Amino acid sequence: QVQLVESGGGLVQAGGSLSLSCVASGLTFSTYVMAWFRQAPGKERDFVAAITGAGGVTNYKTSVEGRFTISRDNAKNTVYLQMNGVKPEDTAVYYCAANFLSITTIRDYYNYWGQGTQVTVSS
């Protein structure tokens, strides 16, 4: 079965950096669009960033563009989210997701999800 396992979350001070990873198994990784979503307490799960199977196209939530970078290593079945210049409003559980169809910000298009990793940014 498909498994997505995130790691790298933790506590970081505002302005600092954090790197998240998501290792996938049970799917042909290079054929899937991979994305990161996040969910803050009491809020909807929102799109953060996505990357196409070959890594040639990326898409970002406006508020993270220029601070966060999504990348992937298909040889390692891993997608990354480099978070720089983090802000308290970036505090959330971050989820990795996989979608076979197309690069999209729409949550319901994603077929597979990880269990999430907590990111907390202190001010």
mmCIF file of N, CA and C in Angstrom:
data_model
loop_
_atom_site.group_PDB
_atom_site.id
_atom_site.type_symbol
_atom_site.label_atom_id
_atom_site.label_comp_id
_atom_site.label_asym_id
_atom_site.label_seq_id
_atom_site.Cartn_x
_atom_site.Cartn_y
_atom_site.Cartn_z
ATOM 1 N N GLN A 1 0.832 -1.180 0.000
ATOM 2 C CA GLN A 1 0.000 0.000 0.000
ATOM 3 C C GLN A 1 0.876 1.244 0.000
ATOM 4 N N VAL A 2 0.253 2.345 -0.378
ATOM 5 C CA VAL A 2 0.992 3.604 -0.459
ATOM 6 C C VAL A 2 1.202 4.166 0.942
ATOM 7 N N GLN A 3 2.424 4.603 1.189
ATOM 8 C CA GLN A 3 2.746 5.271 2.450
ATOM 9 C C GLN A 3 3.557 6.517 2.172
ATOM 10 N N LEU A 4 3.189 7.579 2.858
ATOM 11 C CA LEU A 4 3.944 8.824 2.837
ATOM 12 C C LEU A 4 4.320 9.142 4.277
ATOM 13 N N VAL A 5 5.606 9.319 4.525
ATOM 14 C CA VAL A 5 6.073 9.529 5.891
ATOM 15 C C VAL A 5 6.886 10.810 5.960
ATOM 16 N N GLU A 6 6.323 11.795 6.679
ATOM 17 C CA GLU A 6 6.999 13.083 6.836
ATOM 18 C C GLU A 6 7.936 13.070 8.032
ATOM 19 N N SER A 7 8.942 13.925 7.967
ATOM 20 C CA SER A 7 9.842 14.128 9.094
ATOM 21 C C SER A 7 10.439 15.523 8.987
ATOM 22 N N GLY A 8 11.073 15.957 10.079
ATOM 23 C CA GLY A 8 11.779 17.223 10.059
ATOM 24 C C GLY A 8 11.111 18.371 10.770
ATOM 25 N N GLY A 9 9.895 18.151 11.250
ATOM 26 C CA GLY A 9 9.215 19.215 11.967
ATOM 27 C C GLY A 9 9.872 19.491 13.310
ATOM 28 N N GLY A 10 9.440 20.574 13.946
ATOM 29 C CA GLY A 10 9.985 20.919 15.246
ATOM 30 C C GLY A 10 9.700 22.360 15.599
ATOM 31 N N LEU A 11 10.425 22.833 16.600
ATOM 32 C CA LEU A 11 10.278 24.207 17.094
ATOM 33 C C LEU A 11 11.421 25.053 16.529
ATOM 34 N N VAL A 12 11.073 26.207 15.969
ATOM 35 C CA VAL A 12 12.086 27.090 15.394
ATOM 36 C C VAL A 12 11.699 28.536 15.700
ATOM 37 N N GLN A 13 12.679 29.367 15.850
ATOM 38 C CA GLN A 13 12.419 30.790 16.112
ATOM 39 C C GLN A 13 12.060 31.507 14.812
ATOM 40 N N ALA A 14 11.275 32.546 14.946
ATOM 41 C CA ALA A 14 10.926 33.354 13.778
ATOM 42 C C ALA A 14 12.196 33.844 13.087
ATOM 43 N N GLY A 15 12.179 33.762 11.760
ATOM 44 C CA GLY A 15 13.346 34.129 10.982
ATOM 45 C C GLY A 15 14.293 32.987 10.704
ATOM 46 N N GLY A 16 14.081 31.877 11.367
ATOM 47 C CA GLY A 16 14.950 30.721 11.198
ATOM 48 C C GLY A 16 14.544 29.848 10.033
ATOM 49 N N SER A 17 15.153 28.670 9.968
ATOM 50 C CA SER A 17 14.926 27.743 8.859
ATOM 51 C C SER A 17 14.619 26.352 9.376
ATOM 52 N N LEU A 18 13.897 25.611 8.545
ATOM 53 C CA LEU A 18 13.553 24.229 8.863
ATOM 54 C C LEU A 18 13.414 23.486 7.546
ATOM 55 N N SER A 19 13.791 22.223 7.533
ATOM 56 C CA SER A 19 13.685 21.417 6.323
ATOM 57 C C SER A 19 12.830 20.188 6.590
ATOM 58 N N LEU A 20 11.771 20.037 5.836
ATOM 59 C CA LEU A 20 10.885 18.891 5.955
ATOM 60 C C LEU A 20 11.185 17.892 4.839
ATOM 61 N N SER A 21 10.988 16.616 5.143
ATOM 62 C CA SER A 21 11.149 15.551 4.151
ATOM 63 C C SER A 21 9.925 14.657 4.170
ATOM 64 N N CYS A 22 9.671 14.029 3.036
ATOM 65 C CA CYS A 22 8.570 13.067 2.939
ATOM 66 C C CYS A 22 9.037 11.931 2.050
ATOM 67 N N VAL A 23 9.097 10.742 2.629
ATOM 68 C CA VAL A 23 9.506 9.561 1.876
ATOM 69 C C VAL A 23 8.273 8.777 1.471
ATOM 70 N N ALA A 24 8.183 8.450 0.195
ATOM 71 C CA ALA A 24 7.035 7.725 -0.335
ATOM 72 C C ALA A 24 7.389 6.283 -0.658
ATOM 73 N N SER A 25 6.426 5.403 -0.484
ATOM 74 C CA SER A 25 6.587 4.008 -0.879
ATOM 75 C C SER A 25 5.259 3.482 -1.386
ATOM 76 N N GLY A 26 5.335 2.413 -2.207
ATOM 77 C CA GLY A 26 4.118 1.793 -2.718
ATOM 78 C C GLY A 26 3.533 2.456 -3.943
ATOM 79 N N LEU A 27 4.249 3.390 -4.539
ATOM 80 C CA LEU A 27 3.788 4.033 -5.758
ATOM 81 C C LEU A 27 4.987 4.325 -6.666
ATOM 82 N N THR A 28 4.686 4.561 -7.951
ATOM 83 C CA THR A 28 5.741 4.946 -8.883
ATOM 84 C C THR A 28 5.969 6.437 -8.721
ATOM 85 N N PHE A 29 6.885 6.760 -7.850
ATOM 86 C CA PHE A 29 7.023 8.116 -7.311
ATOM 87 C C PHE A 29 7.152 9.163 -8.407
ATOM 88 N N SER A 30 7.950 8.893 -9.426
ATOM 89 C CA SER A 30 8.247 9.907 -10.438
ATOM 90 C C SER A 30 7.032 10.262 -11.291
ATOM 91 N N THR A 31 5.973 9.498 -11.207
ATOM 92 C CA THR A 31 4.773 9.794 -11.995
ATOM 93 C C THR A 31 3.750 10.608 -11.216
ATOM 94 N N TYR A 32 4.044 10.915 -9.967
ATOM 95 C CA TYR A 32 3.101 11.635 -9.115
ATOM 96 C C TYR A 32 3.522 13.078 -8.873
ATOM 97 N N VAL A 33 2.558 13.968 -8.953
ATOM 98 C CA VAL A 33 2.732 15.316 -8.420
ATOM 99 C C VAL A 33 2.765 15.192 -6.902
ATOM 100 N N MET A 34 3.728 15.864 -6.301
ATOM 101 C CA MET A 34 3.834 15.848 -4.840
ATOM 102 C C MET A 34 3.595 17.254 -4.310
ATOM 103 N N ALA A 35 2.987 17.321 -3.145
ATOM 104 C CA ALA A 35 2.647 18.625 -2.586
ATOM 105 C C ALA A 35 2.787 18.629 -1.075
ATOM 106 N N TRP A 36 2.863 19.823 -0.553
ATOM 107 C CA TRP A 36 2.798 20.047 0.891
ATOM 108 C C TRP A 36 1.563 20.905 1.181
ATOM 109 N N PHE A 37 0.816 20.486 2.181
ATOM 110 C CA PHE A 37 -0.297 21.246 2.720
ATOM 111 C C PHE A 37 -0.002 21.498 4.197
ATOM 112 N N ARG A 38 -0.747 22.401 4.796
ATOM 113 C CA ARG A 38 -0.601 22.631 6.231
ATOM 114 C C ARG A 38 -1.943 22.946 6.837
ATOM 115 N N GLN A 39 -2.058 22.622 8.127
ATOM 116 C CA GLN A 39 -3.298 22.865 8.854
ATOM 117 C C GLN A 39 -2.978 23.431 10.222
ATOM 118 N N ALA A 40 -3.402 24.667 10.438
ATOM 119 C CA ALA A 40 -3.261 25.309 11.742
ATOM 120 C C ALA A 40 -4.476 24.952 12.597
ATOM 121 N N PRO A 41 -4.343 25.047 13.924
ATOM 122 C CA PRO A 41 -5.478 24.703 14.805
ATOM 123 C C PRO A 41 -6.729 25.494 14.454
ATOM 124 N N GLY A 42 -7.835 24.798 14.285
ATOM 125 C CA GLY A 42 -9.105 25.438 14.002
ATOM 126 C C GLY A 42 -9.286 25.933 12.588
ATOM 127 N N LYS A 43 -8.339 25.591 11.704
ATOM 128 C CA LYS A 43 -8.416 26.078 10.320
ATOM 129 C C LYS A 43 -8.440 24.916 9.339
ATOM 130 N N GLU A 44 -8.779 25.248 8.088
ATOM 131 C CA GLU A 44 -8.788 24.247 7.028
ATOM 132 C C GLU A 44 -7.356 23.855 6.652
ATOM 133 N N ARG A 45 -7.247 22.691 6.042
ATOM 134 C CA ARG A 45 -5.957 22.264 5.520
ATOM 135 C C ARG A 45 -5.719 22.993 4.196
ATOM 136 N N ASP A 46 -4.642 23.765 4.125
ATOM 137 C CA ASP A 46 -4.386 24.644 2.985
ATOM 138 C C ASP A 46 -3.155 24.225 2.196
ATOM 139 N N PHE A 47 -3.209 24.510 0.922
ATOM 140 C CA PHE A 47 -2.094 24.255 0.015
ATOM 141 C C PHE A 47 -0.899 25.137 0.364
ATOM 142 N N VAL A 48 0.306 24.532 0.280
ATOM 143 C CA VAL A 48 1.535 25.286 0.498
ATOM 144 C C VAL A 48 2.385 25.323 -0.772
ATOM 145 N N ALA A 49 2.671 24.138 -1.333
ATOM 146 C CA ALA A 49 3.527 24.065 -2.511
ATOM 147 C C ALA A 49 3.333 22.719 -3.188
ATOM 148 N N ALA A 50 3.626 22.685 -4.494
ATOM 149 C CA ALA A 50 3.536 21.434 -5.249
ATOM 150 C C ALA A 50 4.621 21.399 -6.303
ATOM 151 N N ILE A 51 4.940 20.176 -6.752
ATOM 152 C CA ILE A 51 5.983 19.989 -7.749
ATOM 153 C C ILE A 51 5.587 18.828 -8.654
ATOM 154 N N THR A 52 5.829 18.977 -9.955
ATOM 155 C CA THR A 52 5.482 17.923 -10.896
ATOM 156 C C THR A 52 6.434 16.737 -10.773
ATOM 157 N N GLY A 53 6.066 15.645 -11.433
ATOM 158 C CA GLY A 53 6.804 14.407 -11.311
ATOM 159 C C GLY A 53 8.281 14.507 -11.660
ATOM 160 N N ALA A 54 8.579 15.241 -12.709
ATOM 161 C CA ALA A 54 9.974 15.404 -13.128
ATOM 162 C C ALA A 54 10.651 16.564 -12.416
ATOM 163 N N GLY A 55 9.865 17.309 -11.668
ATOM 164 C CA GLY A 55 10.424 18.423 -10.914
ATOM 165 C C GLY A 55 10.565 19.717 -11.689
ATOM 166 N N GLY A 56 10.028 19.744 -12.909
ATOM 167 C CA GLY A 56 10.241 20.917 -13.730
ATOM 168 C C GLY A 56 9.317 22.080 -13.466
ATOM 169 N N VAL A 57 8.201 21.803 -12.810
ATOM 170 C CA VAL A 57 7.213 22.857 -12.539
ATOM 171 C C VAL A 57 6.872 22.836 -11.062
ATOM 172 N N THR A 58 6.844 24.025 -10.468
ATOM 173 C CA THR A 58 6.461 24.167 -9.068
ATOM 174 C C THR A 58 5.381 25.234 -8.945
ATOM 175 N N ASN A 59 4.662 25.166 -7.842
ATOM 176 C CA ASN A 59 3.620 26.145 -7.561
ATOM 177 C C ASN A 59 3.618 26.388 -6.064
ATOM 178 N N TYR A 60 3.420 27.643 -5.668
ATOM 179 C CA TYR A 60 3.494 28.008 -4.257
ATOM 180 C C TYR A 60 2.301 28.851 -3.837
ATOM 181 N N LYS A 61 1.940 28.689 -2.591
ATOM 182 C CA LYS A 61 1.015 29.620 -1.942
ATOM 183 C C LYS A 61 1.702 30.979 -1.925
ATOM 184 N N THR A 62 0.941 32.021 -2.195
ATOM 185 C CA THR A 62 1.526 33.356 -2.324
ATOM 186 C C THR A 62 2.322 33.752 -1.089
ATOM 187 N N SER A 63 1.808 33.438 0.091
ATOM 188 C CA SER A 63 2.433 33.913 1.324
ATOM 189 C C SER A 63 3.747 33.212 1.647
ATOM 190 N N VAL A 64 4.066 32.127 0.957
ATOM 191 C CA VAL A 64 5.335 31.434 1.215
ATOM 192 C C VAL A 64 6.319 31.575 0.057
ATOM 193 N N GLU A 65 5.851 32.091 -1.067
ATOM 194 C CA GLU A 65 6.728 32.214 -2.236
ATOM 195 C C GLU A 65 7.917 33.108 -1.905
ATOM 196 N N GLY A 66 9.097 32.625 -2.272
ATOM 197 C CA GLY A 66 10.321 33.361 -1.960
ATOM 198 C C GLY A 66 10.930 32.977 -0.627
ATOM 199 N N ARG A 67 10.160 32.289 0.213
ATOM 200 C CA ARG A 67 10.685 31.833 1.512
ATOM 201 C C ARG A 67 10.822 30.311 1.552
ATOM 202 N N PHE A 68 9.872 29.623 0.938
ATOM 203 C CA PHE A 68 9.858 28.156 0.946
ATOM 204 C C PHE A 68 10.260 27.637 -0.436
ATOM 205 N N THR A 69 10.925 26.490 -0.455
ATOM 206 C CA THR A 69 11.299 25.843 -1.709
ATOM 207 C C THR A 69 10.937 24.366 -1.653
ATOM 208 N N ILE A 70 10.164 23.919 -2.633
ATOM 209 C CA ILE A 70 9.840 22.499 -2.746
ATOM 210 C C ILE A 70 10.780 21.870 -3.772
ATOM 211 N N SER A 71 11.253 20.679 -3.468
ATOM 212 C CA SER A 71 12.114 19.950 -4.399
ATOM 213 C C SER A 71 11.884 18.461 -4.207
ATOM 214 N N ARG A 72 12.438 17.662 -5.103
ATOM 215 C CA ARG A 72 12.255 16.224 -4.988
ATOM 216 C C ARG A 72 13.487 15.506 -5.506
ATOM 217 N N ASP A 73 13.678 14.300 -4.990
ATOM 218 C CA ASP A 73 14.732 13.407 -5.464
ATOM 219 C C ASP A 73 14.049 12.091 -5.815
ATOM 220 N N ASN A 74 13.827 11.872 -7.093
ATOM 221 C CA ASN A 74 13.085 10.681 -7.507
ATOM 222 C C ASN A 74 13.858 9.388 -7.251
ATOM 223 N N ALA A 75 15.163 9.478 -7.191
ATOM 224 C CA ALA A 75 15.966 8.291 -6.886
ATOM 225 C C ALA A 75 15.772 7.847 -5.439
ATOM 226 N N LYS A 76 15.374 8.797 -4.591
ATOM 227 C CA LYS A 76 15.164 8.498 -3.171
ATOM 228 C C LYS A 76 13.692 8.487 -2.783
ATOM 229 N N ASN A 77 12.820 8.644 -3.777
ATOM 230 C CA ASN A 77 11.367 8.686 -3.492
ATOM 231 C C ASN A 77 11.045 9.702 -2.402
ATOM 232 N N THR A 78 11.675 10.856 -2.473
ATOM 233 C CA THR A 78 11.563 11.838 -1.404
ATOM 234 C C THR A 78 11.244 13.224 -1.965
ATOM 235 N N VAL A 79 10.339 13.903 -1.291
ATOM 236 C CA VAL A 79 10.050 15.303 -1.583
ATOM 237 C C VAL A 79 10.424 16.130 -0.351
ATOM 238 N N TYR A 80 10.913 17.325 -0.590
ATOM 239 C CA TYR A 80 11.416 18.184 0.480
ATOM 240 C C TYR A 80 10.677 19.518 0.487
ATOM 241 N N LEU A 81 10.672 20.149 1.642
ATOM 242 C CA LEU A 81 10.206 21.519 1.752
ATOM 243 C C LEU A 81 11.216 22.273 2.608
ATOM 244 N N GLN A 82 11.985 23.135 1.981
ATOM 245 C CA GLN A 82 12.923 23.986 2.686
ATOM 246 C C GLN A 82 12.203 25.267 3.084
ATOM 247 N N MET A 83 12.175 25.520 4.372
ATOM 248 C CA MET A 83 11.450 26.668 4.899
ATOM 249 C C MET A 83 12.449 27.655 5.469
ATOM 250 N N ASN A 84 12.569 28.816 4.859
ATOM 251 C CA ASN A 84 13.461 29.871 5.327
ATOM 252 C C ASN A 84 12.652 31.091 5.741
ATOM 253 N N GLY A 85 13.216 31.882 6.634
ATOM 254 C CA GLY A 85 12.522 33.086 7.067
ATOM 255 C C GLY A 85 11.142 32.796 7.630
ATOM 256 N N VAL A 86 11.042 31.759 8.452
ATOM 257 C CA VAL A 86 9.729 31.342 8.948
ATOM 258 C C VAL A 86 9.125 32.409 9.846
ATOM 259 N N LYS A 87 7.799 32.423 9.886
ATOM 260 C CA LYS A 87 7.033 33.384 10.664
ATOM 261 C C LYS A 87 6.094 32.626 11.603
ATOM 262 N N PRO A 88 5.645 33.249 12.678
ATOM 263 C CA PRO A 88 4.704 32.565 13.589
ATOM 264 C C PRO A 88 3.465 32.037 12.865
ATOM 265 N N GLU A 89 3.020 32.728 11.831
ATOM 266 C CA GLU A 89 1.834 32.278 11.091
ATOM 267 C C GLU A 89 2.096 31.036 10.244
ATOM 268 N N ASP A 90 3.342 30.587 10.174
ATOM 269 C CA ASP A 90 3.661 29.323 9.499
ATOM 270 C C ASP A 90 3.439 28.121 10.423
ATOM 271 N N THR A 91 3.131 28.375 11.679
ATOM 272 C CA THR A 91 2.885 27.295 12.634
ATOM 273 C C THR A 91 1.683 26.465 12.204
ATOM 274 N N ALA A 92 1.900 25.159 12.053
ATOM 275 C CA ALA A 92 0.848 24.260 11.586
ATOM 276 C C ALA A 92 1.379 22.835 11.570
ATOM 277 N N VAL A 93 0.473 21.893 11.356
ATOM 278 C CA VAL A 93 0.888 20.542 10.992
ATOM 279 C C VAL A 93 1.053 20.515 9.476
ATOM 280 N N TYR A 94 2.196 20.052 9.025
ATOM 281 C CA TYR A 94 2.500 20.014 7.593
ATOM 282 C C TYR A 94 2.322 18.587 7.074
ATOM 283 N N TYR A 95 1.560 18.483 5.992
ATOM 284 C CA TYR A 95 1.249 17.188 5.392
ATOM 285 C C TYR A 95 1.824 17.086 3.993
ATOM 286 N N CYS A 96 2.329 15.921 3.691
ATOM 287 C CA CYS A 96 2.782 15.565 2.354
ATOM 288 C C CYS A 96 1.615 14.881 1.640
ATOM 289 N N ALA A 97 1.459 15.144 0.332
ATOM 290 C CA ALA A 97 0.365 14.542 -0.422
ATOM 291 C C ALA A 97 0.814 14.194 -1.831
ATOM 292 N N ALA A 98 0.149 13.201 -2.422
ATOM 293 C CA ALA A 98 0.473 12.738 -3.771
ATOM 294 C C ALA A 98 -0.767 12.735 -4.645
ATOM 295 N N ASN A 99 -0.570 13.132 -5.893
ATOM 296 C CA ASN A 99 -1.671 13.278 -6.858
ATOM 297 C C ASN A 99 -1.188 12.784 -8.211
ATOM 298 N N PHE A 100 -1.950 11.870 -8.812
ATOM 299 C CA PHE A 100 -1.519 11.260 -10.065
ATOM 300 C C PHE A 100 -1.869 12.117 -11.282
ATOM 301 N N LEU A 101 -2.766 13.090 -11.106
ATOM 302 C CA LEU A 101 -3.341 13.750 -12.275
ATOM 303 C C LEU A 101 -2.578 14.986 -12.729
ATOM 304 N N SER A 102 -2.532 16.014 -11.875
ATOM 305 C CA SER A 102 -1.946 17.271 -12.338
ATOM 306 C C SER A 102 -1.539 18.114 -11.150
ATOM 307 N N ILE A 103 -0.696 19.087 -11.410
ATOM 308 C CA ILE A 103 -0.294 20.011 -10.352
ATOM 309 C C ILE A 103 -1.485 20.911 -10.048
ATOM 310 N N THR A 104 -1.895 20.918 -8.804
ATOM 311 C CA THR A 104 -3.092 21.632 -8.413
ATOM 312 C C THR A 104 -2.998 22.030 -6.952
ATOM 313 N N THR A 105 -3.729 23.094 -6.616
ATOM 314 C CA THR A 105 -3.801 23.526 -5.229
ATOM 315 C C THR A 105 -5.006 22.915 -4.507
ATOM 316 N N ILE A 106 -5.825 22.171 -5.239
ATOM 317 C CA ILE A 106 -7.089 21.670 -4.684
ATOM 318 C C ILE A 106 -6.851 20.403 -3.880
ATOM 319 N N ARG A 107 -7.160 20.479 -2.604
ATOM 320 C CA ARG A 107 -6.907 19.386 -1.660
ATOM 321 C C ARG A 107 -7.554 18.082 -2.099
ATOM 322 N N ASP A 108 -8.783 18.135 -2.577
ATOM 323 C CA ASP A 108 -9.530 16.915 -2.900
ATOM 324 C C ASP A 108 -8.957 16.139 -4.076
ATOM 325 N N TYR A 109 -8.078 16.739 -4.845
ATOM 326 C CA TYR A 109 -7.458 16.050 -5.982
ATOM 327 C C TYR A 109 -6.328 15.123 -5.542
ATOM 328 N N TYR A 110 -5.893 15.256 -4.304
ATOM 329 C CA TYR A 110 -4.759 14.474 -3.844
ATOM 330 C C TYR A 110 -5.244 13.152 -3.259
ATOM 331 N N ASN A 111 -4.641 12.063 -3.751
ATOM 332 C CA ASN A 111 -5.118 10.724 -3.432
ATOM 333 C C ASN A 111 -4.532 10.165 -2.142
ATOM 334 N N TYR A 112 -3.292 10.532 -1.851
ATOM 335 C CA TYR A 112 -2.589 9.936 -0.723
ATOM 336 C C TYR A 112 -2.004 11.024 0.171
ATOM 337 N N TRP A 113 -2.023 10.738 1.479
ATOM 338 C CA TRP A 113 -1.585 11.709 2.474
ATOM 339 C C TRP A 113 -0.699 11.044 3.516
ATOM 340 N N GLY A 114 0.259 11.824 4.024
ATOM 341 C CA GLY A 114 1.032 11.388 5.163
ATOM 342 C C GLY A 114 0.315 11.716 6.461
ATOM 343 N N GLN A 115 0.981 11.398 7.563
ATOM 344 C CA GLN A 115 0.359 11.588 8.875
ATOM 345 C C GLN A 115 0.605 12.982 9.435
ATOM 346 N N GLY A 116 1.514 13.720 8.824
ATOM 347 C CA GLY A 116 1.774 15.094 9.233
ATOM 348 C C GLY A 116 2.951 15.220 10.187
ATOM 349 N N THR A 117 3.553 16.398 10.163
ATOM 350 C CA THR A 117 4.634 16.731 11.089
ATOM 351 C C THR A 117 4.419 18.154 11.588
ATOM 352 N N GLN A 118 4.572 18.343 12.890
ATOM 353 C CA GLN A 118 4.267 19.635 13.508
ATOM 354 C C GLN A 118 5.423 20.607 13.333
ATOM 355 N N VAL A 119 5.096 21.792 12.886
ATOM 356 C CA VAL A 119 6.056 22.894 12.814
ATOM 357 C C VAL A 119 5.532 24.016 13.697
ATOM 358 N N THR A 120 6.360 24.439 14.650
ATOM 359 C CA THR A 120 5.980 25.521 15.549
ATOM 360 C C THR A 120 7.026 26.619 15.464
ATOM 361 N N VAL A 121 6.566 27.826 15.160
ATOM 362 C CA VAL A 121 7.461 28.973 15.027
ATOM 363 C C VAL A 121 7.198 29.912 16.193
ATOM 364 N N SER A 122 8.223 30.150 16.984
ATOM 365 C CA SER A 122 8.074 31.053 18.137
ATOM 366 C C SER A 122 8.488 32.465 17.741
ATOM 367 N N SER A 123 7.813 33.426 18.359
ATOM 368 C CA SER A 123 8.088 34.832 18.022
ATOM 369 C C SER A 123 9.144 35.428 18.942
#
